[in-house]
Amino acid sequence: MFSGKSEEMIRRLRRAEIAGQRVLLFKPRIDDRYDAADVVSHAGVRMSAVPVDGCAELIARARGCEVVGIDEVQFFEETVVEAALALADGGVRVIAAGLDQDFRRLPFGPMPELLARAEFVDKLQAVCHRCGGPATTTQRLVDGKPALYSGDTIVVGALDAYEARCRDCHEAGADAQAVAAAA
Ligand code: ZN
């Protein structure tokens, strides 16, 4: 989050458009934080996107594309990996952007499999909200305090606040140790 990943993906998709390739950007319908039909980066860079309910719709609507972008790919079901591989096997260049870890710093949804199967991976870093160092984690705050470990992973558009944090500044929820002990 805040690492510029959507912006970087849009930059690559725009270059493909300039090269005359047929490009489509998809995003999960769950994510309507900024705009129902556009992908908008935190820095305000935008590109029109096709919201889809799942992988079947993504595959169907990607027909005829040469380059496919997938934003917020961590919100898709696990089958998004097979979908991306099927597109790639069919000659489509697939560029996906997503968060590799959830707010607990655990691997996010389909991301581990996707990272393992991808040919190229760029891991971007944000700037830590606390110390200004390179940030690789997402801090979820509820009423200014670290969100409970047992909270839902996906709370799009909720009043919770998110901050980019480095490893040292990331704070676990008050119940983190109790949850870990019970696991
Ligand atoms: Zn920090």
mmCIF file of C-alpha atoms and ligand atoms in Angstrom:
data_model
loop_
_atom_site.group_PDB
_atom_site.id
_atom_site.type_symbol
_atom_site.label_atom_id
_atom_site.label_comp_id
_atom_site.label_asym_id
_atom_site.label_seq_id
_atom_site.Cartn_x
_atom_site.Cartn_y
_atom_site.Cartn_z
ATOM 1 C CA MET A 1 0.000 0.000 0.000
ATOM 2 C CA PHE A 2 1.301 3.488 -0.913
ATOM 3 C CA SER A 3 4.245 1.865 -2.709
ATOM 4 C CA GLY A 4 3.204 3.151 -6.131
ATOM 5 C CA LYS A 5 2.359 -0.311 -7.460
ATOM 6 C CA SER A 6 -0.834 0.757 -9.270
ATOM 7 C CA GLU A 7 1.041 3.705 -10.753
ATOM 8 C CA GLU A 8 3.857 1.457 -11.961
ATOM 9 C CA MET A 9 1.381 -0.967 -13.516
ATOM 10 C CA ILE A 10 -0.465 1.889 -15.248
ATOM 11 C CA ARG A 11 2.880 3.175 -16.571
ATOM 12 C CA ARG A 12 3.591 -0.194 -18.156
ATOM 13 C CA LEU A 13 0.069 -0.504 -19.585
ATOM 14 C CA ARG A 14 0.293 2.991 -21.100
ATOM 15 C CA ARG A 15 3.549 2.076 -22.808
ATOM 16 C CA ALA A 16 1.836 -0.973 -24.329
ATOM 17 C CA GLU A 17 -1.014 1.276 -25.518
ATOM 18 C CA ILE A 18 1.467 3.651 -27.117
ATOM 19 C CA ALA A 19 2.985 0.628 -28.860
ATOM 20 C CA GLY A 20 -0.461 -0.001 -30.370
ATOM 21 C CA GLN A 21 -1.290 -3.103 -28.344
ATOM 22 C CA ARG A 22 -4.805 -3.983 -27.210
ATOM 23 C CA VAL A 23 -4.739 -3.350 -23.474
ATOM 24 C CA LEU A 24 -7.391 -3.885 -20.790
ATOM 25 C CA LEU A 25 -7.113 -3.240 -17.073
ATOM 26 C CA PHE A 26 -9.263 -5.245 -14.663
ATOM 27 C CA LYS A 27 -9.996 -4.806 -10.994
ATOM 28 C CA PRO A 28 -12.114 -6.694 -8.472
ATOM 29 C CA ARG A 29 -15.589 -5.226 -8.090
ATOM 30 C CA ILE A 30 -15.034 -5.177 -4.319
ATOM 31 C CA ASP A 31 -12.744 -2.163 -4.571
ATOM 32 C CA ASP A 32 -14.701 1.054 -5.123
ATOM 33 C CA ARG A 33 -12.700 3.301 -2.826
ATOM 34 C CA TYR A 34 -12.098 5.971 -5.415
ATOM 35 C CA ASP A 35 -14.066 5.287 -8.529
ATOM 36 C CA ALA A 36 -16.293 2.478 -9.776
ATOM 37 C CA ALA A 37 -14.704 2.252 -13.224
ATOM 38 C CA ASP A 38 -11.188 3.675 -12.907
ATOM 39 C CA VAL A 39 -8.043 2.503 -11.184
ATOM 40 C CA VAL A 40 -6.684 5.524 -9.349
ATOM 41 C CA SER A 41 -3.301 5.412 -7.666
ATOM 42 C CA HIS A 42 -2.668 7.115 -4.333
ATOM 43 C CA ALA A 43 -0.771 9.762 -6.288
ATOM 44 C CA GLY A 44 -3.827 10.384 -8.489
ATOM 45 C CA VAL A 45 -2.704 8.641 -11.690
ATOM 46 C CA ARG A 46 -5.768 7.015 -13.248
ATOM 47 C CA MET A 47 -6.713 4.573 -15.959
ATOM 48 C CA SER A 48 -10.140 3.236 -16.852
ATOM 49 C CA ALA A 49 -10.658 -0.320 -15.629
ATOM 50 C CA VAL A 50 -13.193 -3.086 -16.029
ATOM 51 C CA PRO A 51 -14.584 -4.199 -12.641
ATOM 52 C CA VAL A 52 -15.118 -7.977 -12.597
ATOM 53 C CA ASP A 53 -16.786 -10.288 -10.096
ATOM 54 C CA GLY A 54 -14.236 -13.059 -10.506
ATOM 55 C CA CYS A 55 -11.815 -14.964 -12.699
ATOM 56 C CA ALA A 56 -14.396 -16.413 -15.123
ATOM 57 C CA GLU A 57 -15.557 -12.914 -16.017
ATOM 58 C CA LEU A 58 -11.959 -11.710 -16.269
ATOM 59 C CA ILE A 59 -11.021 -14.488 -18.724
ATOM 60 C CA ALA A 60 -14.167 -13.921 -20.799
ATOM 61 C CA ARG A 61 -13.641 -10.175 -21.073
ATOM 62 C CA ALA A 62 -9.903 -10.472 -21.764
ATOM 63 C CA ARG A 63 -10.585 -12.145 -25.100
ATOM 64 C CA GLY A 64 -8.700 -10.369 -27.882
ATOM 65 C CA CYS A 65 -6.346 -8.525 -25.532
ATOM 66 C CA GLU A 66 -2.593 -8.527 -25.981
ATOM 67 C CA VAL A 67 -1.846 -7.049 -22.568
ATOM 68 C CA VAL A 68 -3.972 -7.503 -19.438
ATOM 69 C CA GLY A 69 -3.536 -5.585 -16.192
ATOM 70 C CA ILE A 70 -5.007 -6.816 -12.912
ATOM 71 C CA ASP A 71 -5.112 -4.358 -10.025
ATOM 72 C CA GLU A 72 -5.609 -5.302 -6.353
ATOM 73 C CA VAL A 73 -4.988 -8.910 -7.350
ATOM 74 C CA GLN A 74 -4.780 -9.941 -3.681
ATOM 75 C CA PHE A 75 -8.582 -9.559 -3.476
ATOM 76 C CA PHE A 76 -9.215 -12.225 -6.148
ATOM 77 C CA GLU A 77 -9.820 -15.894 -5.328
ATOM 78 C CA GLU A 78 -6.936 -18.380 -5.633
ATOM 79 C CA THR A 79 -8.028 -19.293 -9.181
ATOM 80 C CA VAL A 80 -6.695 -15.944 -10.407
ATOM 81 C CA VAL A 81 -3.300 -17.647 -10.637
ATOM 82 C CA GLU A 82 -4.650 -20.259 -13.077
ATOM 83 C CA ALA A 83 -6.436 -17.489 -14.976
ATOM 84 C CA ALA A 84 -3.226 -15.468 -15.317
ATOM 85 C CA LEU A 85 -1.279 -18.565 -16.411
ATOM 86 C CA ALA A 86 -3.948 -19.464 -18.984
ATOM 87 C CA LEU A 87 -3.799 -15.944 -20.415
ATOM 88 C CA ALA A 88 0.016 -16.017 -20.472
ATOM 89 C CA ASP A 89 0.021 -19.444 -22.146
ATOM 90 C CA GLY A 90 -2.255 -17.932 -24.785
ATOM 91 C CA GLY A 91 0.334 -15.259 -25.557
ATOM 92 C CA VAL A 92 -1.112 -12.473 -23.395
ATOM 93 C CA ARG A 93 1.240 -10.339 -21.312
ATOM 94 C CA VAL A 94 -0.233 -10.216 -17.807
ATOM 95 C CA ILE A 95 0.764 -7.454 -15.391
ATOM 96 C CA ALA A 96 -0.693 -7.794 -11.906
ATOM 97 C CA ALA A 97 -0.341 -5.439 -8.957
ATOM 98 C CA GLY A 98 -1.169 -6.461 -5.418
ATOM 99 C CA LEU A 99 -0.269 -6.436 -1.754
ATOM 100 C CA ASP A 100 1.865 -9.416 -0.797
ATOM 101 C CA GLN A 101 1.004 -9.204 2.922
ATOM 102 C CA ASP A 102 -2.156 -8.384 4.818
ATOM 103 C CA PHE A 103 -2.189 -6.064 7.844
ATOM 104 C CA ARG A 104 -1.018 -8.973 10.038
ATOM 105 C CA ARG A 105 2.019 -9.363 7.734
ATOM 106 C CA LEU A 106 0.713 -12.745 6.579
ATOM 107 C CA PRO A 107 0.728 -13.701 2.872
ATOM 108 C CA PHE A 108 -2.344 -12.184 1.222
ATOM 109 C CA GLY A 109 -4.779 -14.525 -0.596
ATOM 110 C CA PRO A 110 -3.422 -15.767 -3.938
ATOM 111 C CA MET A 111 -0.186 -13.736 -3.725
ATOM 112 C CA PRO A 112 2.300 -16.456 -2.630
ATOM 113 C CA GLU A 113 1.320 -18.733 -5.532
ATOM 114 C CA LEU A 114 1.223 -15.817 -7.947
ATOM 115 C CA LEU A 115 4.674 -14.594 -6.903
ATOM 116 C CA ALA A 116 6.081 -18.115 -7.281
ATOM 117 C CA ARG A 117 4.588 -18.649 -10.741
ATOM 118 C CA ALA A 118 5.361 -15.191 -12.148
ATOM 119 C CA GLU A 119 8.302 -14.757 -14.502
ATOM 120 C CA PHE A 120 9.159 -11.300 -13.244
ATOM 121 C CA VAL A 121 8.504 -9.825 -9.813
ATOM 122 C CA ASP A 122 9.197 -6.293 -8.652
ATOM 123 C CA LYS A 123 8.706 -5.755 -4.952
ATOM 124 C CA LEU A 124 8.115 -2.057 -4.373
ATOM 125 C CA GLN A 125 8.522 -0.296 -1.071
ATOM 126 C CA ALA A 126 6.563 2.560 0.411
ATOM 127 C CA VAL A 127 7.864 5.125 2.898
ATOM 128 C CA CYS A 128 7.307 4.349 6.575
ATOM 129 C CA HIS A 129 4.700 6.700 8.036
ATOM 130 C CA ARG A 130 6.597 6.738 11.347
ATOM 131 C CA CYS A 131 10.314 6.881 10.618
ATOM 132 C CA GLY A 132 10.621 7.602 6.894
ATOM 133 C CA GLY A 133 12.470 4.361 6.198
ATOM 134 C CA PRO A 134 11.557 1.853 3.477
ATOM 135 C CA ALA A 135 8.158 0.358 4.331
ATOM 136 C CA THR A 136 7.110 -3.174 3.452
ATOM 137 C CA THR A 137 4.118 -3.640 5.751
ATOM 138 C CA THR A 138 0.617 -2.262 6.077
ATOM 139 C CA GLN A 139 -0.554 -1.020 9.458
ATOM 140 C CA ARG A 140 -4.316 -1.085 9.948
ATOM 141 C CA LEU A 141 -5.498 1.320 12.617
ATOM 142 C CA VAL A 142 -8.925 1.356 14.233
ATOM 143 C CA ASP A 143 -9.546 4.473 16.327
ATOM 144 C CA GLY A 144 -5.815 5.136 16.126
ATOM 145 C CA LYS A 145 -4.817 1.753 17.605
ATOM 146 C CA PRO A 146 -3.386 -1.314 15.838
ATOM 147 C CA ALA A 147 -6.295 -3.389 14.517
ATOM 148 C CA LEU A 148 -7.001 -6.682 16.263
ATOM 149 C CA TYR A 149 -5.235 -9.663 14.750
ATOM 150 C CA SER A 150 -8.556 -11.519 14.689
ATOM 151 C CA GLY A 151 -10.228 -8.849 12.542
ATOM 152 C CA ASP A 152 -11.360 -9.489 8.964
ATOM 153 C CA THR A 153 -8.601 -9.380 6.352
ATOM 154 C CA ILE A 154 -10.606 -7.432 3.819
ATOM 155 C CA VAL A 155 -12.431 -4.308 4.929
ATOM 156 C CA VAL A 156 -12.576 -2.163 1.827
ATOM 157 C CA GLY A 157 -13.776 1.379 2.237
ATOM 158 C CA ALA A 158 -14.242 1.020 5.990
ATOM 159 C CA LEU A 159 -13.361 3.824 8.354
ATOM 160 C CA ASP A 160 -10.168 2.031 9.356
ATOM 161 C CA ALA A 161 -6.992 3.903 8.520
ATOM 162 C CA TYR A 162 -4.000 2.342 6.827
ATOM 163 C CA GLU A 163 -0.376 3.406 7.030
ATOM 164 C CA ALA A 164 2.761 2.124 5.385
ATOM 165 C CA ARG A 165 5.191 0.968 8.069
ATOM 166 C CA CYS A 166 8.647 -0.565 8.164
ATOM 167 C CA ARG A 167 9.343 -3.822 10.020
ATOM 168 C CA ASP A 168 10.416 -2.006 13.193
ATOM 169 C CA CYS A 169 7.463 0.394 13.291
ATOM 170 C CA HIS A 170 4.742 -2.171 12.487
ATOM 171 C CA GLU A 171 2.624 -2.856 15.570
ATOM 172 C CA ALA A 172 0.720 -6.087 16.114
ATOM 173 C CA GLY A 173 -2.869 -6.006 17.390
ATOM 174 C CA ALA A 174 -3.392 -6.377 21.143
ATOM 175 C CA ASP A 175 -4.672 -9.949 20.654
ATOM 176 C CA ALA A 176 -1.815 -11.100 18.367
ATOM 177 C CA GLN A 177 -0.074 -13.266 20.969
ATOM 178 C CA ALA A 178 -3.310 -14.819 22.213
ATOM 179 C CA VAL A 179 -4.314 -15.696 18.638
ATOM 180 C CA ALA A 180 -0.852 -17.138 17.900
ATOM 181 C CA ALA A 181 -0.980 -19.226 21.098
ATOM 182 C CA ALA A 182 -4.405 -20.609 20.197
ATOM 183 C CA ALA A 183 -3.299 -21.571 16.668
HETATM 184 ZN ZN ZN B 1 9.567 2.830 10.419
#
